[in-house]
Short mmCIF file of C-alpha atoms and ligand atoms in Angstrom, two decimals:
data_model
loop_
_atom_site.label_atom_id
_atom_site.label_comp_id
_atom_site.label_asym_id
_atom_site.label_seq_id
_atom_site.Cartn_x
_atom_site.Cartn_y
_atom_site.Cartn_z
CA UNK X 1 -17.71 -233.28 -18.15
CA UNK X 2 -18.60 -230.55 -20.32
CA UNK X 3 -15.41 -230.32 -21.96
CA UNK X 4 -15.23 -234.03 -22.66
CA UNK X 5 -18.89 -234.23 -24.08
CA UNK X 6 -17.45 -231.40 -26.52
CA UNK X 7 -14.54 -232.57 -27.45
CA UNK X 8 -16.09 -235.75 -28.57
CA UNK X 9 -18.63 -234.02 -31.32
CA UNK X 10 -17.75 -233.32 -34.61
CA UNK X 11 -16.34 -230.22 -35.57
CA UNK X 12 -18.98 -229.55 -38.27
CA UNK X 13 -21.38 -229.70 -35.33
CA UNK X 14 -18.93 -228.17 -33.04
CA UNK X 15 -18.86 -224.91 -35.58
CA UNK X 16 -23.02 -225.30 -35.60
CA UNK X 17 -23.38 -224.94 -32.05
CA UNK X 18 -20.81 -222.06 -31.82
CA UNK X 19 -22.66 -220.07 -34.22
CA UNK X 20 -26.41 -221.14 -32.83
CA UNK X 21 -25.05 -219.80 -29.43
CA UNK X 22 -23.70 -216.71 -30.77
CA UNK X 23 -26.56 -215.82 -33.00
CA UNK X 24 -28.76 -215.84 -29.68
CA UNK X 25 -26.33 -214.20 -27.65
CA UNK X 26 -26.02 -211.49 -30.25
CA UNK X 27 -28.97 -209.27 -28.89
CA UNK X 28 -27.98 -209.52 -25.18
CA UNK X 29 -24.40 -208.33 -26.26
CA UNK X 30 -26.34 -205.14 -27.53
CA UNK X 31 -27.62 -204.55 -23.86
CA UNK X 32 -24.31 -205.36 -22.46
CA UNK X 33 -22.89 -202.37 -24.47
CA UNK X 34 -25.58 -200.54 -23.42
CA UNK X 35 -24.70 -201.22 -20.07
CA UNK X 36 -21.29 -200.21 -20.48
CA UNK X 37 -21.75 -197.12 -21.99
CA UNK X 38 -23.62 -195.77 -18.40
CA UNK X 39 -20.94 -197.60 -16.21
CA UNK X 40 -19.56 -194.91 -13.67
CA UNK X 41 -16.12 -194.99 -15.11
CA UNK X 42 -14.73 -192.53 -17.50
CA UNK X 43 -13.48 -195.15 -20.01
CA UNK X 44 -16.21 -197.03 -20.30
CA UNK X 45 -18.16 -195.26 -22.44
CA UNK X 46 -15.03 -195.04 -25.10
CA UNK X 47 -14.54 -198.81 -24.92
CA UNK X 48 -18.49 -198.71 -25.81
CA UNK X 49 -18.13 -196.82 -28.61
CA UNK X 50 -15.13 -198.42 -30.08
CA UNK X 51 -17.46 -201.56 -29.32
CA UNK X 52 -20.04 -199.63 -31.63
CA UNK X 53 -18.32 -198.43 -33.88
CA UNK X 54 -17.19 -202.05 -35.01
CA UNK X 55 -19.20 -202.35 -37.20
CA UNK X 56 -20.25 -198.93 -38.55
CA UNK X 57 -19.08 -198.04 -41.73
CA UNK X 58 -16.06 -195.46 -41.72
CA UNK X 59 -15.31 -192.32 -43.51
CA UNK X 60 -13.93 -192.46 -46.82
CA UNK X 61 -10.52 -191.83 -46.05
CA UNK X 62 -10.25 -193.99 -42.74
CA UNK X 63 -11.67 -196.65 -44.96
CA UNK X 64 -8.79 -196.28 -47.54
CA UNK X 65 -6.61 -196.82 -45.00
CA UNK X 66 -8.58 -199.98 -43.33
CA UNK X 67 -9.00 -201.40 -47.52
CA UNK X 68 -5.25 -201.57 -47.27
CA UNK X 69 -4.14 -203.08 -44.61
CA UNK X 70 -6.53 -205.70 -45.77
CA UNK X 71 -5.26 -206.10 -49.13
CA UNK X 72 -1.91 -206.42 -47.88
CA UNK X 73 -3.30 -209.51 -45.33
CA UNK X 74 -5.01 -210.69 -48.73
CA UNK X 75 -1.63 -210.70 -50.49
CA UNK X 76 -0.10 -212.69 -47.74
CA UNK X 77 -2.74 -215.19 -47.40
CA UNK X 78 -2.36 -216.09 -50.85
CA UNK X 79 1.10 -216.90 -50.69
CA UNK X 80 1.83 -220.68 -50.15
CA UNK X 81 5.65 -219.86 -50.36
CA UNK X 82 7.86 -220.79 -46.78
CA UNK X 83 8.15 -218.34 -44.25
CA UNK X 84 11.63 -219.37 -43.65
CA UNK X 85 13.82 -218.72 -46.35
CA UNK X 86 17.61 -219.28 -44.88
CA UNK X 87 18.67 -215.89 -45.76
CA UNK X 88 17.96 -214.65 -42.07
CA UNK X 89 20.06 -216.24 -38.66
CA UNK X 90 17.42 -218.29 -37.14
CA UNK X 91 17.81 -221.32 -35.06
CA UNK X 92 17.72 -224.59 -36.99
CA UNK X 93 14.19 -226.21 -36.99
CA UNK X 94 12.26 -223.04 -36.40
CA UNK X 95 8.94 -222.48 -38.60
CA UNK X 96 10.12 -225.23 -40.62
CA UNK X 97 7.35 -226.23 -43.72
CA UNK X 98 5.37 -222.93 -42.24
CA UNK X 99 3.78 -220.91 -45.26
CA UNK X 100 3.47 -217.65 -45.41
CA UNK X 101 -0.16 -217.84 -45.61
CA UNK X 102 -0.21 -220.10 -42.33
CA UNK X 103 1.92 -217.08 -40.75
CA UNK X 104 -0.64 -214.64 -41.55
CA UNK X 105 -3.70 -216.66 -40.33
CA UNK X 106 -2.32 -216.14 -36.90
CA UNK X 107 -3.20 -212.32 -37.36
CA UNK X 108 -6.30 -210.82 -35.68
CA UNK X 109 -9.30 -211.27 -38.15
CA UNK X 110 -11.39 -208.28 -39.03
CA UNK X 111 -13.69 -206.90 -36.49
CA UNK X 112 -11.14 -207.63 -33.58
CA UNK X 113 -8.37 -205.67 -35.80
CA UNK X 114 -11.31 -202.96 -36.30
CA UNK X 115 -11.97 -203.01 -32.10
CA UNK X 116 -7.65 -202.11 -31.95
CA UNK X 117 -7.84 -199.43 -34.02
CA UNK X 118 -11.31 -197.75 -32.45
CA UNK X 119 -9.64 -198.33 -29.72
CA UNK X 120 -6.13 -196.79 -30.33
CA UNK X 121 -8.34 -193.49 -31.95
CA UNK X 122 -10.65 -193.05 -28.72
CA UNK X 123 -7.90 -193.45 -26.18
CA UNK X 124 -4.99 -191.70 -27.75
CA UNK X 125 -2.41 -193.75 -25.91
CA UNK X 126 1.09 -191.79 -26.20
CA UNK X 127 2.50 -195.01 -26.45
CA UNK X 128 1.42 -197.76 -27.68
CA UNK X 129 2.77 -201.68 -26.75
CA UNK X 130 2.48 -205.11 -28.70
CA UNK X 131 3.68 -208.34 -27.89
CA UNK X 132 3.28 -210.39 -30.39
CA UNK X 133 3.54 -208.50 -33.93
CA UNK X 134 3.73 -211.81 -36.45
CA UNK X 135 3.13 -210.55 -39.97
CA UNK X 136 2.04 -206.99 -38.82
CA UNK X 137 -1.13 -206.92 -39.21
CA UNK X 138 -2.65 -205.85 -35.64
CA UNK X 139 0.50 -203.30 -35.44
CA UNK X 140 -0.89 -201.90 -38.88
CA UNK X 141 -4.33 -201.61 -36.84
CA UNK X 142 -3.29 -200.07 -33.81
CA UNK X 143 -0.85 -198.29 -35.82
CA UNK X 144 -3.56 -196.80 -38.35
CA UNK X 145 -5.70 -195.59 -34.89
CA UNK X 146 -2.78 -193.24 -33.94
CA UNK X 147 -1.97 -189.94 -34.83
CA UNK X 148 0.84 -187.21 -34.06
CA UNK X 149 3.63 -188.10 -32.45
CA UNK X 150 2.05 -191.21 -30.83
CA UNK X 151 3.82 -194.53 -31.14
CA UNK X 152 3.74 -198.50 -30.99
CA UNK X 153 6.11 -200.48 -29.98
CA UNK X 154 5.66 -204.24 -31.06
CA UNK X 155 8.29 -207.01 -30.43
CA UNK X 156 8.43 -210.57 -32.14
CA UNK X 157 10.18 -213.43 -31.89
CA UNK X 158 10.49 -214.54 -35.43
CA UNK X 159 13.04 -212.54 -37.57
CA UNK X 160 11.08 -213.77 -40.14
CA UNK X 161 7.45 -212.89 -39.43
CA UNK X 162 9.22 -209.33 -38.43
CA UNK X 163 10.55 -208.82 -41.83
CA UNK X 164 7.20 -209.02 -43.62
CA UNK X 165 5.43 -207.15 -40.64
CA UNK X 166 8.15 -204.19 -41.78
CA UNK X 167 7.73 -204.82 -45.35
CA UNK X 168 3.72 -204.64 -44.99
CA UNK X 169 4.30 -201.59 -42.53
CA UNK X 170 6.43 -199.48 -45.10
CA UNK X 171 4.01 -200.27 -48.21
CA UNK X 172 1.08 -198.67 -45.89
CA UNK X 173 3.22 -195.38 -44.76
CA UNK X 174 3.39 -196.57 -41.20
CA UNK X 175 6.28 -194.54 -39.39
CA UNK X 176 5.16 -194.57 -36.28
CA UNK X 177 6.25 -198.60 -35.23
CA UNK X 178 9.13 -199.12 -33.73
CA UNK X 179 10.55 -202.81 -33.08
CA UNK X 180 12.34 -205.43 -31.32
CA UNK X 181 13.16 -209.41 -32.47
CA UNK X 182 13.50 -211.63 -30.10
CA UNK X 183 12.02 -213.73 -27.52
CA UNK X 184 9.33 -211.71 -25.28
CA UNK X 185 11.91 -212.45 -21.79
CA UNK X 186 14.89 -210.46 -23.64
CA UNK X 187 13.11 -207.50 -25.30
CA UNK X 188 10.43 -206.32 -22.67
CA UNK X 189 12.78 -205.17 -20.35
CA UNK X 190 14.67 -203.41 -22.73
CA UNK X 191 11.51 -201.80 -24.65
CA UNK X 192 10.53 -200.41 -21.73
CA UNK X 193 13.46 -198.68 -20.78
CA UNK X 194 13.09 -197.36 -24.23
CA UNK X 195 9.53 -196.24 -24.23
CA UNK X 196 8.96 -195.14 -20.32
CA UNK X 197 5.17 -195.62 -19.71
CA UNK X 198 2.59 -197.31 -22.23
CA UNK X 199 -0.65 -196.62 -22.33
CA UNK X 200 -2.16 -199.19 -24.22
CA UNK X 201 -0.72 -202.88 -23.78
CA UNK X 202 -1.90 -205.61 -26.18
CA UNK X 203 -0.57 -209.08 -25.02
CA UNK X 204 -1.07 -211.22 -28.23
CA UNK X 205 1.56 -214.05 -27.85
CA UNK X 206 3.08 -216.49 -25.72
CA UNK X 207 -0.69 -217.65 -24.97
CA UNK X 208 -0.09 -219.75 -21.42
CA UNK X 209 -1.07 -219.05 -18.18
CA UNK X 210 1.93 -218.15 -16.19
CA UNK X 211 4.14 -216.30 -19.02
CA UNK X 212 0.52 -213.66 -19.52
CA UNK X 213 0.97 -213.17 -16.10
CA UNK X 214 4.58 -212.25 -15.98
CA UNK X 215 4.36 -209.95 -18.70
CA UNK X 216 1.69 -207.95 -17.05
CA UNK X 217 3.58 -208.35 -13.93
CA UNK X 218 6.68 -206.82 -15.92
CA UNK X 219 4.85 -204.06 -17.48
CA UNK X 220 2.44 -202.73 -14.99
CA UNK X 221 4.75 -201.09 -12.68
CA UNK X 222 5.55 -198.88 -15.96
CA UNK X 223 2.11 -198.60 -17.18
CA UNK X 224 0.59 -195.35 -16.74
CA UNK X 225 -2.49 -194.80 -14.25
CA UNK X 226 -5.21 -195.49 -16.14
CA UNK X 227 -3.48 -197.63 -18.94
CA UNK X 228 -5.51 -199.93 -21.44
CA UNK X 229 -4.22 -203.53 -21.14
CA UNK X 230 -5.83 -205.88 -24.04
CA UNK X 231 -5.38 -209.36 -23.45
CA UNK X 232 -5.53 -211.84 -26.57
CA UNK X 233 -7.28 -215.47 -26.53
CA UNK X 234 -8.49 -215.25 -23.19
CA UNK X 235 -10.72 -218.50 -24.08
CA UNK X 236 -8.01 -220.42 -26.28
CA UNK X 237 -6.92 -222.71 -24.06
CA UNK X 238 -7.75 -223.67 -20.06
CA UNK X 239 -4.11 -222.07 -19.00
CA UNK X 240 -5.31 -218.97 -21.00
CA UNK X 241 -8.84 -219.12 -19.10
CA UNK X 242 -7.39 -219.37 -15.65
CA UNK X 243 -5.24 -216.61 -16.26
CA UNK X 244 -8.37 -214.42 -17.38
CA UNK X 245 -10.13 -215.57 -14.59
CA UNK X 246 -7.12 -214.16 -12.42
CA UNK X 247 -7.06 -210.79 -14.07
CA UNK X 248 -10.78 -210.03 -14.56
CA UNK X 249 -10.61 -210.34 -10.59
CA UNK X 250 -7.26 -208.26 -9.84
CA UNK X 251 -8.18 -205.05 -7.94
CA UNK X 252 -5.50 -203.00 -9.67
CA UNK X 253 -8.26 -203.12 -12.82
CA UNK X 254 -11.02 -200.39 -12.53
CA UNK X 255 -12.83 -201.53 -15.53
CA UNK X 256 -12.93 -205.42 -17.21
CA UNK X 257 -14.54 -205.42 -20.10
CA UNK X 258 -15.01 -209.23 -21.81
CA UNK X 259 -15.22 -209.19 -25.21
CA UNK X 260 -15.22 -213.60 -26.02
CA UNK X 261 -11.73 -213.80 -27.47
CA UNK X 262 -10.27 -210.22 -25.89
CA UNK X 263 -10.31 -209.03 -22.34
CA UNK X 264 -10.00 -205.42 -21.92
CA UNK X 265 -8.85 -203.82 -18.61
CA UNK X 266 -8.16 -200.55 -17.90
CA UNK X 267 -5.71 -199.51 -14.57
CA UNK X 268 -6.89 -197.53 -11.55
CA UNK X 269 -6.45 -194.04 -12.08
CA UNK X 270 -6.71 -190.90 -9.54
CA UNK X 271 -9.78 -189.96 -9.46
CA UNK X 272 -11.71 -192.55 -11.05
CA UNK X 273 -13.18 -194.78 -7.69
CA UNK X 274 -15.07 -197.66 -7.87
CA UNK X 275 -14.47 -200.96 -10.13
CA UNK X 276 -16.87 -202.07 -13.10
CA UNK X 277 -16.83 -205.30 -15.10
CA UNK X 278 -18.73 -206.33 -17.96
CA UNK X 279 -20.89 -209.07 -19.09
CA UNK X 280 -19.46 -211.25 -21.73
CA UNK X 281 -19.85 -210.60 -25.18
CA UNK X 282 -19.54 -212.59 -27.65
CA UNK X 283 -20.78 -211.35 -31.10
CA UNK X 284 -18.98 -208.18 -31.50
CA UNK X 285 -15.70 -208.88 -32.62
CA UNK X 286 -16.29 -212.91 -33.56
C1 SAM R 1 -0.94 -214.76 -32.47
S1 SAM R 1 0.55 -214.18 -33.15
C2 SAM R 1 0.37 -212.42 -33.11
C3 SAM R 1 -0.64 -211.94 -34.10
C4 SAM R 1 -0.62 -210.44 -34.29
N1 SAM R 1 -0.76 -209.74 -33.03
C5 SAM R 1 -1.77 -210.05 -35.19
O1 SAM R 1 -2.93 -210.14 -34.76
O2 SAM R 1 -1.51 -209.62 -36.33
C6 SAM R 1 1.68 -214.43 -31.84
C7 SAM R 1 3.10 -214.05 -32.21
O3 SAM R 1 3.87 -214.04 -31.02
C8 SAM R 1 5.15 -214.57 -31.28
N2 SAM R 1 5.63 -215.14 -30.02
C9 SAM R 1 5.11 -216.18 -29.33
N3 SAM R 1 5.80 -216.38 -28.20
C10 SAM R 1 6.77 -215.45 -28.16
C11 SAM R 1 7.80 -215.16 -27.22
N4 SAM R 1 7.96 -215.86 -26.10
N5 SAM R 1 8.62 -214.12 -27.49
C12 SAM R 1 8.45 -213.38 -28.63
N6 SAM R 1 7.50 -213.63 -29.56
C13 SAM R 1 6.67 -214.65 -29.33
C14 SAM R 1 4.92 -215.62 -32.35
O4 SAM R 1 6.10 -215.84 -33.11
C15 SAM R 1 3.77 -215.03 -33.15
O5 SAM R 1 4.24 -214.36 -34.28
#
């Protein structure tokens, strides 16, 4: 009933509503952070600060670094030419008439780009994993958080959207990406032969209920204890929130940690007993 009531407003009051709701939710997202921060779990007090740190400004030189990744999204937004130019194989009909500037809109905006990199820095994942790279600009995030000889991972369908995501990746210095074309079913297995045990796992493609559950069901048994898995769009479509509503419950999770368009869990580990989830909150990464 709910749903049908809004589906039939207009999206101009639609977009109203959304941001009336989130305004008022705003300060009870402060508390839930709050809340976080004092769970009894080791990893919730990083996911708070990466939550806090959001929107703090950065130091100089991890703000150079943040300034261009965004120019490069800026660059690609303004480009109305096709995505698909015919000099790569690709099968007939695919991304036909797409820009690249409707490519790039697919990318993580801002603050949820900002929450993957806070993220990457506070839990120093070895290895890094991302389905779903598109034009690159959430592997330049995640990529940007890690340092030494950590790595990402990141694997794409589109030969296409992985050409500018390497293009955009070598103009920012990023050496640390490795990746694999082709359709999520063909290159998981063999990525994770390649890259033994991830420790942070952002799902960001392929947005329907049962294929987000098979991919954590393939990764998980390589995961490390106590990996970070970030799941994409949790709220994007009804498939997307059933399959949230499955994983926010799954027992494997010691921490769930809602964040309105992400869901952030983080695996049993030894030692850490108990299970904590999180409010919802809406306002931090909008
Ligand atoms: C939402 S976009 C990823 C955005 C990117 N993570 C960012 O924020 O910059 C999803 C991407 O997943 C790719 N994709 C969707 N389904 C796929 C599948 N089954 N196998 C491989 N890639 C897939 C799409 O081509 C698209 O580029």
């Amino acid at each position: 009933m709910t749903l049908q009531i809004r589906a039939r407003l207009p999206q101009p009051l639609r977009a109203a509503l959304r941001t009336a709701y989130r305004a008022a939710t705003a300060p009870s997202d402060l508390v839930a952070v709050r809340e976080l921060a004092r769970a009894p779990n080791p990893d919730a007090a990083r996911i708070a600060d990466a939550l806090r740190a959001v929107k703090k400004p950065l130091p100089g030189s991890e703000q150079a670094r943040i300034d261009a990744i965004e120019q490069a999204r800026t660059r690609m937004e303004r480009r109305a030419d096709p995505l698909v130019d015919g000099s790569l194989n690709v099968p007939p009909g695919y991304d036909v008439g797409v820009t690249v500037s409707q490519a790039c809109s697919a990318s993580k905006p801002l603050f949820a780009a900002l929450l993957l990199y806070h993220l990457a820095k506070r839990f120093r994942p070895g290895t890094a994993l991302e389905l779903g790279t598109n034009v690159g600009i959430s592997s330049a995030y995640i990529a940007a958080g890690l340092q030494g000889r950590e790595r990402l991972t990141t694997l794409e369908v589109s030969p296409y959207r992985l050409r500018l995501a390497r293009e955009v990746h070598a103009r920012l210095g990023l050496a640390n990406i490795g990746y694999r074309q082709g359709l999520f079913v063909e290159t998981l297995g063999p990525a994770l032969q390649e890259i033994g045990s991830p420790d942070l796992v952002f799902i960001d493609g392929h947005h329907q209920y049962e294929p987000t559950l098979a991919y954590f069901e393939a990764i998980w048994p390589h995961a490390r204890p106590g990996a970070l898995f970030i799941f994409d769009d949790i709220r994007w479509s009804q498939g997307m929130r059933r399959a949230w509503a499955k994983l926010r419950e799954d027992e494997r999770f010691a921490l769930v940690v809602d964040v309105g368009v992400l869901g952030l869990c983080v695996g049993r580990a030894p030692g850490v007993s108990g299970r904590y989830q999180s409010r919802r909150m809406y306002s931090i990464v909008r």
